[in-house]
PDB file of C-alpha atoms in Angstrom:
ATOM      1  CA  MET E   1     165.644  42.110 121.784  1.00 38.00           C
ATOM      2  CA  THR E   2     163.330  42.307 118.883  1.00 45.00           C
ATOM      3  CA  ASP E   3     162.831  44.040 115.608  1.00 46.00           C
ATOM      4  CA  ASN E   4     159.129  43.932 114.911  1.00 50.00           C
ATOM      5  CA  ASP E   5     155.929  45.812 113.659  1.00 57.00           C
ATOM      6  CA  THR E   6     155.211  47.234 117.321  1.00 85.00           C
ATOM      7  CA  HIS E   7     158.216  49.475 117.564  1.00 94.00           C
ATOM      8  CA  VAL E   8     159.878  49.563 114.046  1.00 96.00           C
ATOM      9  CA  LEU E   9     157.839  50.795 111.067  1.00 95.00           C
ATOM     10  CA  ARG E  10     159.077  50.576 107.533  1.00 91.00           C
ATOM     11  CA  ALA E  11     158.453  52.453 104.286  1.00 81.00           C
ATOM     12  CA  PRO E  12     156.375  51.950 102.491  1.00 79.00           C
ATOM     13  CA  ALA E  13     154.454  49.484 104.403  1.00 83.00           C
ATOM     14  CA  ALA E  14     153.993  52.003 107.325  1.00 86.00           C
ATOM     15  CA  GLY E  15     152.107  54.555 104.980  1.00 88.00           C
ATOM     16  CA  GLN E  16     148.606  55.024 103.538  1.00 85.00           C
ATOM     17  CA  GLY E  17     147.342  57.211 101.182  1.00 86.00           C
ATOM     18  CA  PRO E  18     149.528  60.547 100.352  1.00 88.00           C
ATOM     19  CA  TYR E  19     151.710  59.593 103.298  1.00 95.00           C
ATOM     20  CA  ALA E  20     154.763  57.374 102.796  1.00 96.00           C
ATOM     21  CA  LEU E  21     154.813  57.048 106.600  1.00 96.00           C
ATOM     22  CA  ASP E  22     151.632  57.598 109.003  1.00 96.00           C
ATOM     23  CA  ILE E  23     152.230  57.606 112.843  1.00 97.00           C
ATOM     24  CA  ASP E  24     149.474  58.704 114.927  1.00 96.00           C
ATOM     25  CA  PRO E  25     148.782  58.178 118.777  1.00 97.00           C
ATOM     26  CA  LYS E  26     146.378  55.392 118.134  1.00 95.00           C
ATOM     27  CA  ARG E  27     148.867  53.490 115.923  1.00 94.00           C
ATOM     28  CA  ALA E  28     151.804  54.229 118.146  1.00 95.00           C
ATOM     29  CA  GLY E  29     149.695  53.339 121.542  1.00 95.00           C
ATOM     30  CA  TRP E  30     150.363  56.284 123.251  1.00 97.00           C
ATOM     31  CA  SER E  31     148.857  59.794 123.798  1.00 97.00           C
ATOM     32  CA  ARG E  32     150.298  62.515 122.017  1.00 98.00           C
ATOM     33  CA  SER E  33     153.132  62.007 119.427  1.00 98.00           C
ATOM     34  CA  SER E  34     152.534  62.030 115.524  1.00 98.00           C
ATOM     35  CA  LEU E  35     154.395  62.094 112.418  1.00 98.00           C
ATOM     36  CA  ARG E  36     153.680  62.084 109.001  1.00 98.00           C
ATOM     37  CA  VAL E  37     155.812  61.983 105.658  1.00 98.00           C
ATOM     38  CA  LEU E  38     153.907  63.651 102.826  1.00 97.00           C
ATOM     39  CA  GLU E  39     155.088  63.094  99.427  1.00 96.00           C
ATOM     40  CA  LEU E  40     153.920  65.667  96.514  1.00 97.00           C
ATOM     41  CA  PRO E  41     154.444  65.336  92.967  1.00 97.00           C
ATOM     42  CA  PRO E  42     154.944  68.344  90.814  1.00 98.00           C
ATOM     43  CA  GLY E  43     151.869  70.622  91.146  1.00 98.00           C
ATOM     44  CA  GLY E  44     150.522  68.387  93.991  1.00 97.00           C
ATOM     45  CA  SER E  45     148.586  69.999  97.021  1.00 98.00           C
ATOM     46  CA  HIS E  46     147.240  68.347 100.063  1.00 98.00           C
ATOM     47  CA  ALA E  47     144.641  69.568 102.741  1.00 98.00           C
ATOM     48  CA  LEU E  48     145.988  69.184 106.286  1.00 98.00           C
ATOM     49  CA  ALA E  49     142.948  69.046 109.065  1.00 98.00           C
ATOM     50  CA  ALA E  50     144.887  69.592 112.074  1.00 98.00           C
ATOM     51  CA  GLY E  51     142.293  68.391 114.760  1.00 98.00           C
ATOM     52  CA  ASP E  52     143.429  68.041 118.335  1.00 98.00           C
ATOM     53  CA  SER E  53     147.024  68.423 117.449  1.00 98.00           C
ATOM     54  CA  GLU E  54     149.561  71.190 116.504  1.00 98.00           C
ATOM     55  CA  TRP E  55     151.757  70.543 113.502  1.00 98.00           C
ATOM     56  CA  ILE E  56     155.097  71.650 111.880  1.00 98.00           C
ATOM     57  CA  VAL E  57     155.425  71.185 108.200  1.00 99.00           C
ATOM     58  CA  LEU E  58     159.307  70.618 107.768  1.00 99.00           C
ATOM     59  CA  PRO E  59     160.757  70.092 104.232  1.00 99.00           C
ATOM     60  CA  LEU E  60     162.795  66.996 103.769  1.00 98.00           C
ATOM     61  CA  SER E  61     163.497  67.692 100.197  1.00 98.00           C
ATOM     62  CA  GLY E  62     161.959  70.465  98.250  1.00 98.00           C
ATOM     63  CA  GLY E  63     159.925  73.536  98.841  1.00 98.00           C
ATOM     64  CA  CYS E  64     156.236  74.303  99.490  1.00 98.00           C
ATOM     65  CA  THR E  65     153.523  76.780 100.099  1.00 98.00           C
ATOM     66  CA  VAL E  66     151.763  76.279 103.356  1.00 98.00           C
ATOM     67  CA  ARG E  67     148.382  78.094 103.765  1.00 98.00           C
ATOM     68  CA  ALA E  68     146.544  78.289 107.172  1.00 98.00           C
ATOM     69  CA  GLU E  69     144.291  80.806 109.224  1.00 96.00           C
ATOM     70  CA  GLY E  70     144.609  83.339 106.267  1.00 97.00           C
ATOM     71  CA  GLU E  71     148.328  83.415 106.277  1.00 97.00           C
ATOM     72  CA  SER E  72     150.505  82.140 103.544  1.00 98.00           C
ATOM     73  CA  PHE E  73     154.093  80.693 104.073  1.00 98.00           C
ATOM     74  CA  GLU E  74     156.383  80.125 101.486  1.00 98.00           C
ATOM     75  CA  LEU E  75     158.942  77.391 102.478  1.00 98.00           C
ATOM     76  CA  ARG E  76     162.141  77.557 100.197  1.00 98.00           C
ATOM     77  CA  GLY E  77     162.968  74.212 101.680  1.00 98.00           C
ATOM     78  CA  ARG E  78     166.260  72.373 100.718  1.00 98.00           C
ATOM     79  CA  ASP E  79     167.679  69.700  98.259  1.00 98.00           C
ATOM     80  CA  SER E  80     167.667  67.316 101.116  1.00 98.00           C
ATOM     81  CA  VAL E  81     168.103  66.702 104.793  1.00 98.00           C
ATOM     82  CA  PHE E  82     172.100  66.610 103.971  1.00 98.00           C
ATOM     83  CA  ALA E  83     172.283  69.718 102.269  1.00 98.00           C
ATOM     84  CA  SER E  84     171.194  72.454 104.527  1.00 98.00           C
ATOM     85  CA  VAL E  85     169.016  73.709 107.307  1.00 98.00           C
ATOM     86  CA  THR E  86     165.370  74.394 106.186  1.00 98.00           C
ATOM     87  CA  ASP E  87     162.596  77.004 106.923  1.00 98.00           C
ATOM     88  CA  PHE E  88     159.308  75.334 108.247  1.00 98.00           C
ATOM     89  CA  ALA E  89     155.688  76.424 108.948  1.00 98.00           C
ATOM     90  CA  TYR E  90     153.623  75.920 112.250  1.00 98.00           C
ATOM     91  CA  VAL E  91     149.988  74.818 111.957  1.00 98.00           C
ATOM     92  CA  PRO E  92     147.757  75.304 115.125  1.00 98.00           C
ATOM     93  CA  ARG E  93     145.028  72.767 116.370  1.00 98.00           C
ATOM     94  CA  ASP E  94     141.665  73.118 114.967  1.00 98.00           C
ATOM     95  CA  ALA E  95     143.189  74.786 111.740  1.00 98.00           C
ATOM     96  CA  HIS E  96     142.862  73.567 108.054  1.00 98.00           C
ATOM     97  CA  ALA E  97     146.002  73.934 106.171  1.00 98.00           C
ATOM     98  CA  GLN E  98     146.618  73.566 102.422  1.00 98.00           C
ATOM     99  CA  ILE E  99     150.284  72.294 101.495  1.00 98.00           C
ATOM    100  CA  SER E 100     150.981  72.692  97.863  1.00 98.00           C
ATOM    101  CA  SER E 101     154.343  72.209  95.792  1.00 98.00           C
ATOM    102  CA  GLY E 102     155.186  73.513  92.256  1.00 98.00           C
ATOM    103  CA  ALA E 103     158.290  71.188  91.900  1.00 98.00           C
ATOM    104  CA  GLY E 104     157.111  68.539  94.453  1.00 98.00           C
ATOM    105  CA  GLY E 105     158.908  67.169  97.318  1.00 98.00           C
ATOM    106  CA  ARG E 106     158.809  65.331 100.548  1.00 98.00           C
ATOM    107  CA  PHE E 107     157.625  67.042 103.681  1.00 98.00           C
ATOM    108  CA  ALA E 108     157.496  65.890 107.385  1.00 98.00           C
ATOM    109  CA  LEU E 109     154.523  66.813 109.462  1.00 98.00           C
ATOM    110  CA  ALA E 110     155.695  66.507 113.096  1.00 98.00           C
ATOM    111  CA  GLY E 111     152.526  66.624 115.513  1.00 98.00           C
ATOM    112  CA  ALA E 112     151.606  66.504 118.918  1.00 98.00           C
ATOM    113  CA  ARG E 113     148.001  66.577 120.693  1.00 98.00           C
ATOM    114  CA  CYS E 114     147.873  69.767 122.668  1.00 98.00           C
ATOM    115  CA  GLU E 115     145.506  71.959 124.643  1.00 97.00           C
ATOM    116  CA  ARG E 116     146.468  75.509 123.615  1.00 97.00           C
ATOM    117  CA  ARG E 117     145.924  77.192 120.449  1.00 98.00           C
ATOM    118  CA  LEU E 118     148.945  79.302 119.213  1.00 98.00           C
ATOM    119  CA  PRO E 119     149.104  81.318 116.080  1.00 98.00           C
ATOM    120  CA  ALA E 120     150.135  80.131 112.736  1.00 98.00           C
ATOM    121  CA  ARG E 121     153.722  81.000 112.147  1.00 98.00           C
ATOM    122  CA  TYR E 122     156.833  80.968 109.885  1.00 98.00           C
ATOM    123  CA  GLY E 123     160.323  79.537 111.159  1.00 98.00           C
ATOM    124  CA  PRO E 124     162.901  80.918 109.209  1.00 98.00           C
ATOM    125  CA  ALA E 125     165.921  78.910 108.309  1.00 98.00           C
ATOM    126  CA  PRO E 126     168.679  81.375 109.483  1.00 97.00           C
ATOM    127  CA  GLU E 127     167.138  81.398 113.032  1.00 97.00           C
ATOM    128  CA  VAL E 128     167.258  77.708 113.466  1.00 98.00           C
ATOM    129  CA  PRO E 129     170.040  76.987 116.342  1.00 97.00           C
ATOM    130  CA  VAL E 130     172.517  74.670 115.068  1.00 98.00           C
ATOM    131  CA  GLU E 131     174.577  72.829 118.178  1.00 97.00           C
ATOM    132  CA  LEU E 132     177.465  70.432 117.740  1.00 97.00           C
ATOM    133  CA  ARG E 133     176.915  67.931 120.499  1.00 97.00           C
ATOM    134  CA  GLY E 134     179.308  65.249 121.853  1.00 97.00           C
ATOM    135  CA  ALA E 135     183.295  64.796 120.870  1.00 98.00           C
ATOM    136  CA  GLY E 136     185.284  62.342 119.289  1.00 98.00           C
ATOM    137  CA  ALA E 137     183.386  59.419 117.882  1.00 98.00           C
ATOM    138  CA  CYS E 138     180.349  60.502 119.689  1.00 98.00           C
ATOM    139  CA  SER E 139     180.262  64.005 117.648  1.00 98.00           C
ATOM    140  CA  ARG E 140     176.944  64.742 115.881  1.00 98.00           C
ATOM    141  CA  GLN E 141     175.105  67.926 114.672  1.00 98.00           C
ATOM    142  CA  VAL E 142     171.649  68.831 116.143  1.00 98.00           C
ATOM    143  CA  ASN E 143     169.475  71.339 114.309  1.00 98.00           C
ATOM    144  CA  ASN E 144     167.124  72.415 117.206  1.00 98.00           C
ATOM    145  CA  PHE E 145     164.530  74.094 115.036  1.00 98.00           C
ATOM    146  CA  ALA E 146     161.735  73.303 117.449  1.00 98.00           C
ATOM    147  CA  ALA E 147     163.612  72.632 120.749  1.00 98.00           C
ATOM    148  CA  ALA E 148     162.078  73.489 123.861  1.00 97.00           C
ATOM    149  CA  ASP E 149     163.793  76.457 124.289  1.00 96.00           C
ATOM    150  CA  SER E 150     164.088  77.502 120.585  1.00 97.00           C
ATOM    151  CA  PHE E 151     160.642  77.845 119.103  1.00 98.00           C
ATOM    152  CA  ALA E 152     157.114  78.425 120.971  1.00 98.00           C
ATOM    153  CA  CYS E 153     155.084  75.151 120.844  1.00 98.00           C
ATOM    154  CA  ASP E 154     152.288  73.929 123.229  1.00 98.00           C
ATOM    155  CA  ARG E 155     153.567  70.129 123.564  1.00 98.00           C
ATOM    156  CA  LEU E 156     155.537  69.609 120.408  1.00 98.00           C
ATOM    157  CA  ILE E 157     159.391  69.079 120.479  1.00 98.00           C
ATOM    158  CA  ALA E 158     161.297  68.366 117.316  1.00 98.00           C
ATOM    159  CA  VAL E 159     164.969  68.263 116.357  1.00 98.00           C
ATOM    160  CA  GLU E 160     167.182  67.039 113.755  1.00 98.00           C
ATOM    161  CA  VAL E 161     170.143  64.962 114.133  1.00 98.00           C
ATOM    162  CA  LEU E 162     172.980  64.333 111.684  1.00 98.00           C
ATOM    163  CA  THR E 163     175.788  61.827 112.585  1.00 98.00           C
ATOM    164  CA  PRO E 164     178.912  61.615 110.420  1.00 98.00           C
ATOM    165  CA  GLY E 165     179.740  58.107 109.123  1.00 98.00           C
ATOM    166  CA  GLY E 166     181.287  55.645 111.612  1.00 98.00           C
ATOM    167  CA  ASN E 167     179.993  57.986 114.666  1.00 98.00           C
ATOM    168  CA  TRP E 168     177.700  57.147 117.498  1.00 98.00           C
ATOM    169  CA  SER E 169     174.763  59.285 118.382  1.00 98.00           C
ATOM    170  CA  SER E 170     172.096  59.145 121.072  1.00 97.00           C
ATOM    171  CA  TYR E 171     175.088  58.267 123.117  1.00 97.00           C
ATOM    172  CA  PRO E 172     175.363  57.480 125.917  1.00 97.00           C
ATOM    173  CA  PRO E 173     171.817  55.756 126.229  1.00 97.00           C
ATOM    174  CA  HIS E 174     169.318  57.762 128.096  1.00 98.00           C
ATOM    175  CA  LYS E 175     165.593  57.818 128.779  1.00 97.00           C
ATOM    176  CA  HIS E 176     162.833  60.517 129.419  1.00 97.00           C
ATOM    177  CA  ASP E 177     159.671  57.956 130.382  1.00 97.00           C
ATOM    178  CA  GLU E 178     159.128  58.964 134.098  1.00 96.00           C
ATOM    179  CA  TYR E 179     158.386  62.489 135.494  1.00 96.00           C
ATOM    180  CA  HIS E 180     161.125  63.565 138.273  1.00 95.00           C
ATOM    181  CA  PRO E 181     161.073  67.328 138.651  1.00 95.00           C
ATOM    182  CA  GLY E 182     164.131  69.123 137.437  1.00 95.00           C
ATOM    183  CA  VAL E 183     165.688  65.742 136.498  1.00 96.00           C
ATOM    184  CA  GLU E 184     163.707  63.808 133.914  1.00 97.00           C
ATOM    185  CA  ALA E 185     160.643  64.659 131.815  1.00 97.00           C
ATOM    186  CA  GLU E 186     157.881  62.216 130.469  1.00 98.00           C
ATOM    187  CA  LEU E 187     158.005  62.134 126.597  1.00 98.00           C
ATOM    188  CA  GLU E 188     156.947  59.899 123.756  1.00 98.00           C
ATOM    189  CA  GLU E 189     159.350  59.766 121.122  1.00 98.00           C
ATOM    190  CA  ILE E 190     159.588  58.939 117.384  1.00 98.00           C
ATOM    191  CA  TYR E 191     163.004  58.578 115.381  1.00 98.00           C
ATOM    192  CA  TYR E 192     162.683  59.121 111.578  1.00 98.00           C
ATOM    193  CA  PHE E 193     165.719  57.910 109.648  1.00 98.00           C
ATOM    194  CA  GLU E 194     167.400  58.832 106.284  1.00 98.00           C
ATOM    195  CA  VAL E 195     170.850  57.582 105.462  1.00 97.00           C
ATOM    196  CA  ASP E 196     172.802  59.681 102.809  1.00 96.00           C
ATOM    197  CA  GLY E 197     173.584  57.842  99.637  1.00 93.00           C
ATOM    198  CA  ASP E 198     171.310  54.931 100.999  1.00 84.00           C
ATOM    199  CA  GLY E 199     172.790  52.265 103.392  1.00 91.00           C
ATOM    200  CA  LEU E 200     172.008  51.196 106.762  1.00 95.00           C
ATOM    201  CA  GLY E 201     172.280  52.504 110.323  1.00 97.00           C
ATOM    202  CA  TYR E 202     171.238  50.909 113.481  1.00 97.00           C
ATOM    203  CA  HIS E 203     169.307  52.085 116.634  1.00 98.00           C
ATOM    204  CA  ARG E 204     168.986  50.443 119.904  1.00 97.00           C
ATOM    205  CA  VAL E 205     166.154  50.603 122.625  1.00 97.00           C
ATOM    206  CA  SER E 206     166.862  48.669 125.795  1.00 96.00           C
ATOM    207  CA  PRO E 207     164.401  48.292 128.676  1.00 96.00           C
ATOM    208  CA  SER E 208     164.318  50.800 131.677  1.00 96.00           C
ATOM    209  CA  ARG E 209     161.674  48.436 133.476  1.00 95.00           C
ATOM    210  CA  PRO E 210     160.505  45.145 133.419  1.00 96.00           C
ATOM    211  CA  GLY E 211     158.828  44.054 130.233  1.00 95.00           C
ATOM    212  CA  GLY E 212     159.743  47.532 128.487  1.00 96.00           C
ATOM    213  CA  THR E 213     160.848  48.271 125.025  1.00 96.00           C
ATOM    214  CA  ASP E 214     163.394  46.140 123.698  1.00 96.00           C
ATOM    215  CA  VAL E 215     164.613  46.749 120.047  1.00 96.00           C
ATOM    216  CA  LEU E 216     167.656  46.554 118.056  1.00 96.00           C
ATOM    217  CA  ALA E 217     166.785  47.670 114.519  1.00 96.00           C
ATOM    218  CA  GLU E 218     168.644  47.818 111.317  1.00 96.00           C
ATOM    219  CA  VAL E 219     167.137  51.279 109.643  1.00 96.00           C
ATOM    220  CA  GLY E 220     167.257  52.783 106.499  1.00 96.00           C
ATOM    221  CA  THR E 221     165.690  55.746 104.612  1.00 97.00           C
ATOM    222  CA  GLY E 222     161.964  56.128 105.389  1.00 97.00           C
ATOM    223  CA  ASP E 223     162.168  53.762 108.484  1.00 97.00           C
ATOM    224  CA  ALA E 224     161.037  54.919 111.914  1.00 98.00           C
ATOM    225  CA  VAL E 225     161.331  53.547 115.384  1.00 98.00           C
ATOM    226  CA  LEU E 226     159.038  54.377 118.297  1.00 98.00           C
ATOM    227  CA  VAL E 227     160.384  54.703 121.804  1.00 98.00           C
ATOM    228  CA  PRO E 228     157.435  54.990 124.425  1.00 97.00           C
ATOM    229  CA  ASP E 229     159.962  54.028 127.142  1.00 97.00           C
ATOM    230  CA  GLY E 230     163.379  52.665 127.681  1.00 97.00           C
ATOM    231  CA  TRP E 231     167.049  53.670 127.326  1.00 98.00           C
ATOM    232  CA  HIS E 232     167.607  54.883 123.913  1.00 97.00           C
ATOM    233  CA  GLY E 233     170.828  54.657 121.995  1.00 97.00           C
ATOM    234  CA  PRO E 234     173.075  54.523 120.444  1.00 98.00           C
ATOM    235  CA  SER E 235     172.215  55.358 116.712  1.00 98.00           C
ATOM    236  CA  ILE E 236     175.034  54.286 114.614  1.00 98.00           C
ATOM    237  CA  ALA E 237     176.025  55.663 111.386  1.00 98.00           C
ATOM    238  CA  PRO E 238     177.725  53.362 108.543  1.00 96.00           C
ATOM    239  CA  PRO E 239     181.059  54.152 107.785  1.00 97.00           C
ATOM    240  CA  GLY E 240     181.166  56.538 104.428  1.00 96.00           C
ATOM    241  CA  ARG E 241     177.443  57.560 105.042  1.00 97.00           C
ATOM    242  CA  THR E 242     175.894  60.362 106.965  1.00 98.00           C
ATOM    243  CA  LEU E 243     172.802  59.237 109.336  1.00 98.00           C
ATOM    244  CA  TYR E 244     169.849  61.537 109.551  1.00 98.00           C
ATOM    245  CA  TYR E 245     167.222  61.372 111.971  1.00 98.00           C
ATOM    246  CA  LEU E 246     164.105  63.486 113.051  1.00 98.00           C
ATOM    247  CA  ASN E 247     162.928  63.533 116.531  1.00 98.00           C
ATOM    248  CA  VAL E 248     159.528  64.012 117.464  1.00 98.00           C
ATOM    249  CA  MET E 249     158.535  64.258 121.167  1.00 98.00           C
ATOM    250  CA  ALA E 250     155.551  65.228 123.169  1.00 98.00           C
ATOM    251  CA  GLY E 251     154.389  64.445 126.822  1.00 97.00           C
ATOM    252  CA  PRO E 252     151.842  65.196 129.523  1.00 95.00           C
ATOM    253  CA  GLY E 253     153.900  67.225 131.744  1.00 93.00           C
ATOM    254  CA  GLU E 254     152.768  70.905 132.483  1.00 91.00           C
ATOM    255  CA  THR E 255     156.199  72.324 131.430  1.00 95.00           C
ATOM    256  CA  ARG E 256     157.350  71.761 127.960  1.00 97.00           C
ATOM    257  CA  GLU E 257     160.887  70.320 128.537  1.00 97.00           C
ATOM    258  CA  TRP E 258     163.540  67.984 127.245  1.00 97.00           C
ATOM    259  CA  LEU E 259     165.163  66.323 130.446  1.00 97.00           C
ATOM    260  CA  ILE E 260     166.972  63.058 130.231  1.00 97.00           C
ATOM    261  CA  ARG E 261     168.659  60.372 132.524  1.00 97.00           C
ATOM    262  CA  ASP E 262     171.585  58.529 131.205  1.00 97.00           C
ATOM    263  CA  GLN E 263     171.774  54.872 131.563  1.00 96.00           C
ATOM    264  CA  PRO E 264     173.897  53.795 134.629  1.00 94.00           C
ATOM    265  CA  GLY E 265     177.404  52.633 133.366  1.00 93.00           C
ATOM    266  CA  HIS E 266     177.273  54.848 130.297  1.00 95.00           C
ATOM    267  CA  GLY E 267     177.097  58.336 131.402  1.00 94.00           C
ATOM    268  CA  TRP E 268     180.908  58.614 132.160  1.00 96.00           C
ATOM    269  CA  ILE E 269     181.236  59.077 128.450  1.00 96.00           C
ATOM    270  CA  ARG E 270     180.171  62.610 128.787  1.00 96.00           C
ATOM    271  CA  ASP E 271     182.890  63.285 131.059  1.00 96.00           C
ATOM    272  CA  THR E 272     185.666  62.280 128.332  1.00 97.00           C
ATOM    273  CA  TRP E 273     184.299  64.904 125.800  1.00 97.00           C
ATOM    274  CA  PRO E 274     186.002  67.839 127.059  1.00 96.00           C
ATOM    275  CA  SER E 275     189.555  66.247 126.633  1.00 97.00           C
ATOM    276  CA  GLN E 276     188.435  65.357 122.934  1.00 97.00           C
ATOM    277  CA  PRO E 277     188.079  67.502 119.393  1.00 98.00           C
ATOM    278  CA  VAL E 278     184.723  67.584 117.790  1.00 98.00           C
ATOM    279  CA  ASP E 279     184.758  65.421 114.726  1.00 98.00           C
ATOM    280  CA  PRO E 280     186.229  67.930 112.105  1.00 97.00           C
ATOM    281  CA  ARG E 281     183.579  66.971 109.612  1.00 98.00           C
ATOM    282  CA  LEU E 282     181.199  69.000 111.492  1.00 98.00           C
ATOM    283  CA  PRO E 283     179.386  71.031 111.153  1.00 97.00           C
ATOM    284  CA  LEU E 284     178.052  69.511 107.964  1.00 97.00           C
ATOM    285  CA  TYR E 285     176.199  72.846 107.341  1.00 96.00           C
ATOM    286  CA  GLY E 286     175.021  75.804 109.133  1.00 86.00           C
ATOM    287  CA  PRO E 287     172.082  78.005 108.962  1.00 76.00           C
ATOM    288  CA  GLU E 288     173.536  80.495 107.038  1.00 56.00           C
ATOM    289  CA  LEU E 289     173.774  78.188 103.976  1.00 41.00           C
ATOM    290  CA  SER E 290     170.042  78.266 103.835  1.00 38.00           C
ATOM    291  CA  SER E 291     169.317  81.997 104.193  1.00 31.00           C
TER     292      SER E 291
END
């Protein structure tokens, strides 16, 4: 197993220009998924040329105004990813957007190369579905702001996951690197991490094929792991520290869907969840706290 520049990108070395993190398909060595982390000082602004990708502007900390396609979206944002669900804005391909922030902040730009041009839109925080997934030490919270069944995009799928200290998420290990109708989708995936109060977490990707991705990474705030293939998970939160990650996915399938297969020998853990309570620390927050 390895922890190298091919699949593990670390802040600030993985950034350039205004971006603290800058991942595009060319850098990742794949076809569709992108992620940028934009840092704006107070009064700062940034011009985004969407190109052949659709984008979601997601506040990580702070709020901003997004202007695109003659629309202006005021994003209230949040103090941090550990404080509340956030509102967001969708920017279509071939658009030119302006992102500005009076107080400054950090903003994730989650993108995917796509074919259809959908309208620019606002995503209200109170409408973000919040899911409690797993049970016991596998309990985590999923903010499905751009899940396949919750917000319309052409290719992009994106969710946030919060794992209480000491818990495992992205577990059991699973994959989505092959197309099997109704069973598994083919999706490239980016994990972007933050740790509450600083600290370190761990993320594992094990090969699903000869010569496949093999990573055991120690991750902190600002780091990212690329998952072009392989069984991914667990993501492990350190005791006393909540682990956050943003998942950005896209693939070539005609249908935008998230279908996974569990790693043989580990899927049985799902069968234990009905007999266990969800971690009482969850939910950490709900959409109503952002309204």
